Short mmCIF file of C-alpha atoms in Angstrom, two decimals:
data_model
loop_
_atom_site.label_atom_id
_atom_site.label_comp_id
_atom_site.label_asym_id
_atom_site.label_seq_id
_atom_site.Cartn_x
_atom_site.Cartn_y
_atom_site.Cartn_z
CA MET R 11 -0.17 0.29 -0.20
CA ILE R 12 3.24 1.69 0.40
CA ASP R 13 4.74 2.80 -2.77
CA ALA R 14 7.28 4.46 -4.22
CA HIS R 15 4.93 7.19 -5.42
CA ILE R 16 3.87 7.26 -1.75
CA THR R 17 7.21 7.58 -0.38
CA GLU R 18 9.19 9.54 -2.87
CA THR R 19 5.69 12.23 -2.48
CA VAL R 20 6.18 12.47 1.73
CA ARG R 21 10.72 12.58 1.34
CA LEU R 22 10.55 15.46 -1.08
CA HIS R 23 7.95 17.29 1.59
CA ALA R 24 9.27 16.11 4.89
CA GLU R 25 11.78 18.75 4.97
CA SER R 26 9.61 21.80 4.92
CA MET R 27 6.63 19.86 6.96
CA GLU R 28 9.30 19.13 9.81
CA LYS R 29 8.92 23.10 9.87
CA ASN R 30 5.97 23.81 8.92
CA GLY R 31 4.63 21.15 11.93
CA ALA R 32 1.83 19.71 9.84
CA LEU R 33 0.82 17.29 6.37
CA CYS R 34 1.27 18.97 3.83
CA PRO R 35 -2.07 18.96 1.61
CA GLU R 36 0.37 16.75 -0.82
CA VAL R 37 0.35 14.96 1.38
CA LEU R 38 -2.56 14.15 3.58
CA GLU R 39 -4.12 13.92 -0.67
CA LEU R 40 -2.86 10.39 -0.37
CA ILE R 41 -3.34 9.78 2.21
CA HIS R 42 -6.81 10.27 2.00
CA ASP R 43 -7.10 8.78 -1.89
CA ARG R 44 -5.84 5.31 -0.07
CA GLY R 45 -7.58 5.43 3.03
CA LEU R 46 -4.70 5.01 5.16
CA PHE R 47 -6.23 6.53 8.00
CA LYS R 48 -8.88 4.07 7.96
CA LEU R 49 -6.84 0.66 7.55
CA PHE R 50 -8.69 -0.21 11.35
CA VAL R 51 -12.08 0.35 9.84
CA PRO R 52 -14.75 -1.57 9.13
CA LYS R 53 -15.62 -1.46 5.01
CA GLU R 54 -19.89 -1.69 5.65
CA VAL R 55 -18.62 2.24 6.37
CA GLY R 56 -15.54 2.85 3.35
CA GLY R 57 -13.04 1.47 6.09
CA ARG R 58 -10.53 -1.11 3.74
CA MET R 59 -10.20 -3.60 7.95
CA LEU R 60 -5.92 -5.24 6.99
CA GLY R 61 -5.51 -8.15 9.93
CA LEU R 62 -2.65 -7.96 11.79
CA PRO R 63 0.24 -8.84 10.52
CA GLU R 64 -0.70 -6.63 7.45
CA ALA R 65 -1.03 -4.00 9.09
CA LEU R 66 1.76 -3.18 11.43
CA GLN R 67 3.87 -4.23 6.89
CA VAL R 68 1.85 -0.78 6.34
CA PHE R 69 2.96 1.09 9.37
CA GLU R 70 6.52 -0.20 8.67
CA ASP R 71 6.20 1.31 5.70
CA ALA R 72 4.62 4.69 6.13
CA ALA R 73 6.86 4.96 8.70
CA ARG R 74 10.09 4.79 6.15
CA ALA R 75 9.22 6.51 3.89
CA ASP R 76 9.22 8.79 7.55
CA GLY R 77 8.68 9.30 10.89
CA SER R 78 5.77 11.93 11.44
CA PHE R 79 3.84 9.99 8.08
CA GLY R 80 4.23 6.83 9.29
CA TRP R 81 3.08 7.27 13.17
CA LEU R 82 -0.19 9.58 12.05
CA VAL R 83 -1.14 6.19 9.92
CA GLN R 84 -1.07 4.00 13.06
CA ILE R 85 -2.15 6.54 15.99
CA GLY R 86 -5.66 6.90 12.77
CA SER R 87 -5.90 3.38 11.79
CA GLY R 88 -5.71 3.02 15.44
CA ALA R 89 -9.01 5.13 16.17
CA GLY R 90 -11.28 2.72 14.47
CA PHE R 91 -11.43 0.66 17.36
CA PHE R 92 -13.46 2.83 18.41
CA ALA R 93 -16.00 1.33 15.59
CA THR R 94 -16.27 -1.29 18.14
CA VAL R 95 -17.84 0.82 20.81
CA MET R 96 -19.71 3.55 19.55
CA GLU R 97 -23.70 3.64 18.82
CA PRO R 98 -24.08 1.80 15.42
CA GLY R 99 -25.60 4.95 13.87
CA ALA R 100 -23.04 7.92 14.85
CA VAL R 101 -20.49 5.36 13.10
CA ARG R 102 -21.64 5.60 10.66
CA GLN R 103 -22.22 8.82 10.40
CA LEU R 104 -19.10 9.76 11.01
CA PHE R 105 -16.30 7.13 10.16
CA ALA R 106 -17.66 7.57 6.14
CA HIS R 107 -15.67 10.86 5.28
CA ARG R 108 -13.33 10.32 2.86
CA ASN R 109 -10.71 12.69 5.31
CA PHE R 110 -12.03 10.66 8.66
CA TYR R 111 -9.52 10.77 11.01
CA ILE R 112 -9.45 11.10 14.73
CA ALA R 113 -7.33 12.69 17.10
CA GLY R 114 -7.48 13.22 20.96
CA SER R 115 -6.41 11.24 23.80
CA ASP R 116 -7.11 8.06 26.85
CA ARG R 117 -6.61 10.71 29.63
CA PRO R 118 -8.98 11.62 32.51
CA MET R 119 -8.53 14.75 31.84
CA GLY R 120 -12.15 16.14 31.64
CA THR R 121 -15.47 16.59 33.31
CA ALA R 122 -18.48 15.91 31.83
CA ARG R 123 -21.94 17.01 33.48
CA LYS R 124 -25.33 15.55 33.06
CA THR R 125 -27.62 17.79 30.42
CA PRO R 126 -31.19 16.52 28.84
CA GLY R 127 -29.99 14.98 25.77
CA GLY R 128 -26.13 14.77 26.29
CA TYR R 129 -23.56 16.68 27.79
CA LYS R 130 -20.96 19.78 28.68
CA ILE R 131 -18.51 18.35 28.58
CA ASN R 132 -15.59 20.64 29.53
CA GLY R 133 -11.86 19.27 29.89
CA THR R 134 -8.10 20.38 28.68
CA TRP R 135 -6.47 16.96 26.79
CA PRO R 136 -2.67 17.19 25.61
CA PHE R 137 -0.87 14.29 23.08
CA CYS R 138 -3.17 14.73 20.51
CA SER R 139 -1.58 13.28 17.57
CA GLY R 140 -3.30 15.09 14.30
CA ALA R 141 -5.26 17.80 16.05
CA SER R 142 -5.07 19.66 12.90
CA HIS R 143 -6.26 18.37 10.80
CA ALA R 144 -8.62 15.90 12.48
CA SER R 145 -12.13 15.39 10.93
CA LEU R 146 -13.50 14.55 14.96
CA PHE R 147 -12.09 14.41 18.73
CA THR R 148 -12.24 11.48 21.33
CA ALA R 149 -11.40 12.93 25.36
CA THR R 150 -11.39 10.38 28.77
CA CYS R 151 -14.41 12.26 30.70
CA ARG R 152 -15.76 11.54 34.03
CA ILE R 153 -19.07 12.00 34.89
CA ALA R 154 -20.31 14.27 37.06
CA SER R 155 -24.06 13.48 38.30
CA ASP R 156 -25.40 12.93 41.60
CA ASP R 157 -26.76 9.22 39.25
CA ALA R 158 -24.60 6.06 39.49
CA ASP R 159 -22.86 7.01 36.87
CA ASP R 160 -20.61 9.85 39.45
CA GLY R 161 -17.39 9.49 38.90
CA LYS R 162 -17.39 6.94 35.55
CA LEU R 163 -15.07 6.96 33.41
CA GLN R 164 -16.19 7.91 29.75
CA ALA R 165 -15.00 8.82 26.28
CA PHE R 166 -17.17 11.17 24.71
CA ALA R 167 -17.18 12.45 20.43
CA PHE R 168 -16.15 16.18 19.92
CA THR R 169 -16.56 17.87 15.77
CA PRO R 170 -13.74 20.77 15.32
CA GLU R 171 -15.71 23.26 15.68
CA GLN R 172 -16.23 22.16 19.90
CA VAL R 173 -12.33 21.83 19.97
CA GLU R 174 -9.63 25.50 20.28
CA ILE R 175 -6.36 23.65 19.59
CA ASP R 176 -3.56 24.89 21.87
CA GLU R 177 -0.16 24.53 19.67
CA ASP R 178 2.37 22.93 22.44
CA TRP R 179 4.15 19.71 20.56
CA ASN R 180 7.72 21.05 20.86
CA ALA R 181 9.66 18.09 20.90
CA PHE R 182 12.55 17.34 18.80
CA GLY R 183 11.38 14.94 17.14
CA LEU R 184 7.75 13.89 14.67
CA LYS R 185 7.04 17.20 15.02
CA ALA R 186 4.79 17.37 11.95
CA THR R 187 2.20 15.44 13.81
CA GLY R 188 0.89 18.33 15.46
CA SER R 189 0.55 16.42 18.64
CA HIS R 190 -1.46 19.69 19.96
CA ILE R 191 -2.88 20.07 23.54
CA ILE R 192 -6.69 20.04 23.58
CA HIS R 193 -9.12 22.32 25.90
CA VAL R 194 -12.94 21.91 25.73
CA ALA R 195 -14.69 24.10 26.51
CA ASP R 196 -19.00 23.92 27.80
CA ALA R 197 -19.06 21.76 24.72
CA PHE R 198 -22.77 19.75 23.85
CA VAL R 199 -22.35 16.43 23.48
CA PRO R 200 -25.97 14.31 23.03
CA GLU R 201 -26.17 11.13 24.67
CA HIS R 202 -24.73 9.39 20.94
CA HIS R 203 -21.91 10.48 20.85
CA ARG R 204 -20.83 9.25 24.28
CA PHE R 205 -19.05 5.18 24.39
CA ASP R 206 -17.51 2.50 27.04
CA VAL R 207 -13.66 1.75 25.62
CA ALA R 208 -14.84 -0.93 27.43
CA ASP R 209 -17.90 -2.31 26.50
CA PRO R 210 -17.82 -3.21 22.44
CA HIS R 211 -21.02 -4.39 21.43
CA PHE R 212 -19.08 -5.79 18.27
CA HIS R 213 -21.86 -3.52 16.29
CA PHE R 214 -19.60 -3.98 13.62
CA ASP R 215 -17.22 -7.64 13.81
CA HIS R 216 -13.38 -8.59 13.31
CA PRO R 217 -11.78 -10.77 14.04
CA VAL R 218 -8.67 -7.45 14.42
CA TYR R 219 -10.66 -5.98 17.08
CA HIS R 220 -11.58 -8.77 19.07
CA TYR R 221 -6.89 -8.93 19.44
CA PRO R 222 -6.21 -8.17 23.46
CA PHE R 223 -5.45 -4.42 23.35
CA GLN R 224 -2.69 -3.72 25.15
CA PRO R 225 -0.26 -5.84 22.64
CA PHE R 226 -2.20 -4.95 20.12
CA ALA R 227 -1.24 -1.04 20.33
CA THR R 228 2.06 -1.91 21.07
CA ALA R 229 3.10 -4.30 18.39
CA ASN R 230 1.24 -0.67 16.17
CA ILE R 231 3.69 1.03 17.78
CA ALA R 232 6.82 -0.94 17.58
CA SER R 233 6.47 -1.88 14.15
CA THR R 234 6.85 2.75 13.05
CA ALA R 235 9.42 2.82 15.13
CA VAL R 236 10.88 -0.55 12.59
CA GLY R 237 9.82 2.00 9.92
CA ILE R 238 11.70 4.71 10.80
CA ALA R 239 15.08 2.73 12.29
CA ARG R 240 14.88 0.76 9.19
CA HIS R 241 14.89 3.96 6.50
CA PHE R 242 18.02 5.12 9.70
CA PHE R 243 20.11 2.32 8.20
CA GLU R 244 19.56 2.71 5.17
CA ALA R 245 20.28 6.65 4.89
CA SER R 246 23.44 5.90 7.10
CA ARG R 247 25.08 3.61 4.82
CA THR R 248 23.96 6.18 1.26
CA HIS R 249 25.77 8.48 3.66
CA ILE R 250 28.78 6.59 4.59
CA ASP R 251 29.17 6.34 0.31
CA ARG R 252 28.89 10.00 -0.25
CA LYS R 253 31.75 10.17 2.37
CA GLN R 254 34.35 7.27 1.37
CA SER R 255 36.21 9.78 -1.11
CA SER R 256 36.42 12.29 1.53
CA TRP R 257 37.37 9.69 4.98
CA MET R 258 40.41 8.00 2.18
CA GLU R 259 41.98 11.27 2.17
CA LYS R 260 42.13 11.35 5.67
CA THR R 261 41.09 7.90 6.80
CA PRO R 262 41.62 5.21 4.90
CA GLU R 263 40.64 2.41 6.94
CA ARG R 264 37.39 4.98 8.55
CA TYR R 265 35.77 3.63 6.00
CA ASP R 266 35.67 -0.03 6.49
CA GLN R 267 35.51 0.65 9.78
CA VAL R 268 32.48 2.50 10.38
CA ASN R 269 30.68 0.59 7.28
CA ARG R 270 31.40 -3.20 9.32
CA LEU R 271 28.99 -1.18 12.44
CA LEU R 272 26.56 -0.36 10.14
CA ALA R 273 26.94 -4.08 9.73
CA GLU R 274 27.41 -5.57 12.89
CA HIS R 275 24.20 -3.15 14.45
CA GLU R 276 21.73 -3.70 11.48
CA ALA R 277 21.74 -7.17 11.61
CA ALA R 278 21.22 -7.52 14.97
CA PHE R 279 18.09 -5.02 14.53
CA LEU R 280 16.64 -7.04 11.14
CA ARG R 281 16.39 -10.45 13.52
CA ALA R 282 14.99 -8.87 16.41
CA ARG R 283 12.54 -6.92 13.43
CA GLU R 284 11.92 -11.43 12.75
CA ASP R 285 11.58 -12.78 16.10
CA PHE R 286 8.60 -9.25 16.13
CA TYR R 287 5.90 -10.49 12.96
CA ASN R 288 6.92 -13.95 14.23
CA THR R 289 6.11 -14.07 17.04
CA VAL R 290 3.55 -11.00 16.59
CA GLU R 291 2.34 -14.41 13.23
CA SER R 292 1.72 -16.89 16.00
CA SER R 293 -0.24 -15.40 18.10
CA TRP R 294 -2.74 -13.42 15.00
CA HIS R 295 -2.63 -17.59 13.78
CA SER R 296 -3.79 -19.01 17.31
CA HIS R 297 -6.42 -16.67 17.28
CA LEU R 298 -7.82 -16.52 14.23
CA GLU R 299 -8.11 -21.00 14.87
CA GLY R 300 -9.74 -19.57 17.89
CA SER R 301 -7.38 -20.55 20.36
CA PRO R 302 -7.46 -18.56 23.93
CA LEU R 303 -4.16 -16.65 23.81
CA GLU R 304 -2.66 -16.95 26.66
CA GLU R 305 -0.92 -14.78 28.56
CA SER R 306 2.78 -15.78 27.91
CA HIS R 307 2.03 -15.36 24.01
CA LEU R 308 1.06 -11.57 24.57
CA ASP R 309 4.04 -11.32 27.18
CA ALA R 310 5.67 -12.57 24.41
CA VAL R 311 4.91 -9.19 21.61
CA VAL R 312 5.13 -6.60 23.86
CA GLY R 313 8.42 -8.15 25.19
CA CYS R 314 9.82 -8.74 21.56
CA SER R 315 7.78 -4.82 20.28
CA LYS R 316 10.18 -3.35 24.20
CA ILE R 317 13.11 -5.45 22.19
CA VAL R 318 12.56 -4.18 18.93
CA ALA R 319 12.50 -1.08 19.46
CA GLN R 320 15.55 -1.23 21.66
CA ALA R 321 17.56 -2.80 18.57
CA GLY R 322 16.57 0.23 16.41
CA ILE R 323 17.45 2.61 19.17
CA GLY R 324 20.40 1.67 20.36
CA GLY R 325 21.81 0.61 16.49
CA ALA R 326 20.97 3.99 15.83
CA GLN R 327 22.63 5.78 18.21
CA ALA R 328 25.49 3.83 17.85
CA VAL R 329 26.48 4.41 14.32
CA LEU R 330 24.99 7.72 14.68
CA ARG R 331 28.53 9.09 16.83
CA HIS R 332 30.32 7.80 13.88
CA LEU R 333 29.09 9.62 11.02
CA GLY R 334 30.15 13.04 11.40
CA MET R 335 29.64 16.38 12.36
CA ASP R 336 27.37 16.73 8.91
CA VAL R 337 24.40 14.52 11.01
CA ILE R 338 24.36 16.71 13.37
CA MET R 339 22.85 19.48 11.43
CA GLU R 340 19.34 20.36 12.38
CA ASP R 341 18.58 20.10 8.70
CA HIS R 342 20.43 17.03 7.67
CA PRO R 343 18.16 14.36 6.45
CA LEU R 344 20.18 11.59 9.71
CA ASN R 345 18.84 14.31 12.21
CA ARG R 346 16.14 14.40 11.06
CA ILE R 347 14.57 11.18 11.08
CA TYR R 348 16.96 9.76 14.28
CA ARG R 349 15.64 12.33 16.12
CA ASP R 350 11.88 10.53 14.75
CA LEU R 351 12.61 7.19 15.75
CA HIS R 352 14.64 8.82 19.38
CA VAL R 353 10.79 10.68 20.04
CA ALA R 354 8.65 7.34 18.11
CA SER R 355 10.60 5.01 20.90
CA GLN R 356 9.66 6.89 23.75
CA HIS R 357 5.89 6.20 23.99
CA GLY R 358 5.96 4.31 27.15
CA LEU R 359 4.86 1.03 25.90
CA LEU R 360 8.01 0.87 24.29
CA VAL R 361 9.76 1.24 27.64
CA ASP R 362 10.14 -1.55 29.74
CA MET R 363 9.63 -1.75 33.67
CA THR R 364 12.58 -0.55 34.82
CA GLY R 365 12.70 2.09 32.27
CA GLU R 366 10.85 5.77 32.27
CA ALA R 367 9.36 7.25 29.65
CA ALA R 368 6.53 10.28 29.13
CA ASP R 369 3.51 8.88 26.89
CA LEU R 370 2.28 10.40 23.65
#
């Protein structure tokens, strides 16, 4: 699904998108044409509805083209899961648009007060990737009422007109994701735009919706890190070849030494990538056969996701230090890829329990 035309177009605009902090119209048009934000949206409402292993490969290929592009394809597609928890009428109304994209947060940082026909919402939520091009926003609130729902966590869907975007995303990587903070003040949300992410109804159904969520989400993010890492190793090889003549003049052995270092770390990364996909494939086949997924199997998916992300970021760190002064400049392509890999790998789902990370 991510062909040479998409890759070339995305990379052509990558530098300007980073400077502008958002995807450009040309790239968004390609995404909408190919339905790349709809990989987990039911076919009944115009989605692509892929199986998990196939979708992971698309996420990797998208991130291999560019980190911010890949991150948004992955995050945008993941919102397709809401089709299982929202009312069918709302799904048909909101998900069928060509430019469908949900930005939002699962952090319980809002309040919802009951009012006739729905709720009045107030809240502020950070890290809403793709906020600038979202057709819909979702966020988690705590119910404030005098009945049994008081204090209950629920999710709500808002239209773009109800949301104020505060462009605060100043991370040093994935700059074009526009992962800004959003504010909602006294917005009325009808009852049928309220949903419980822990209570799916499966009005629209597919095996991917029944796959356990944590390993699903972890694998999605890992595949994005994998794609960025592959791009880094490939771009490093191109950079080394371009530097060959100048390096040979000053330090003849440097070219071969750096090439060997690159090959060593890339090989270790590719072994971890193979283990990652094999583990996901095994769990997916068991899932399709109706076999209950054992805890050890799911732990293996999460574990391999963390290992491959670490192999990518660790290898990139080891190689970058030997690539020369050119790559420390922010406008160098390798610098951007390296920073994107750091930010994608910083997600809490990819960091071991002994480490610390801020959730994206």
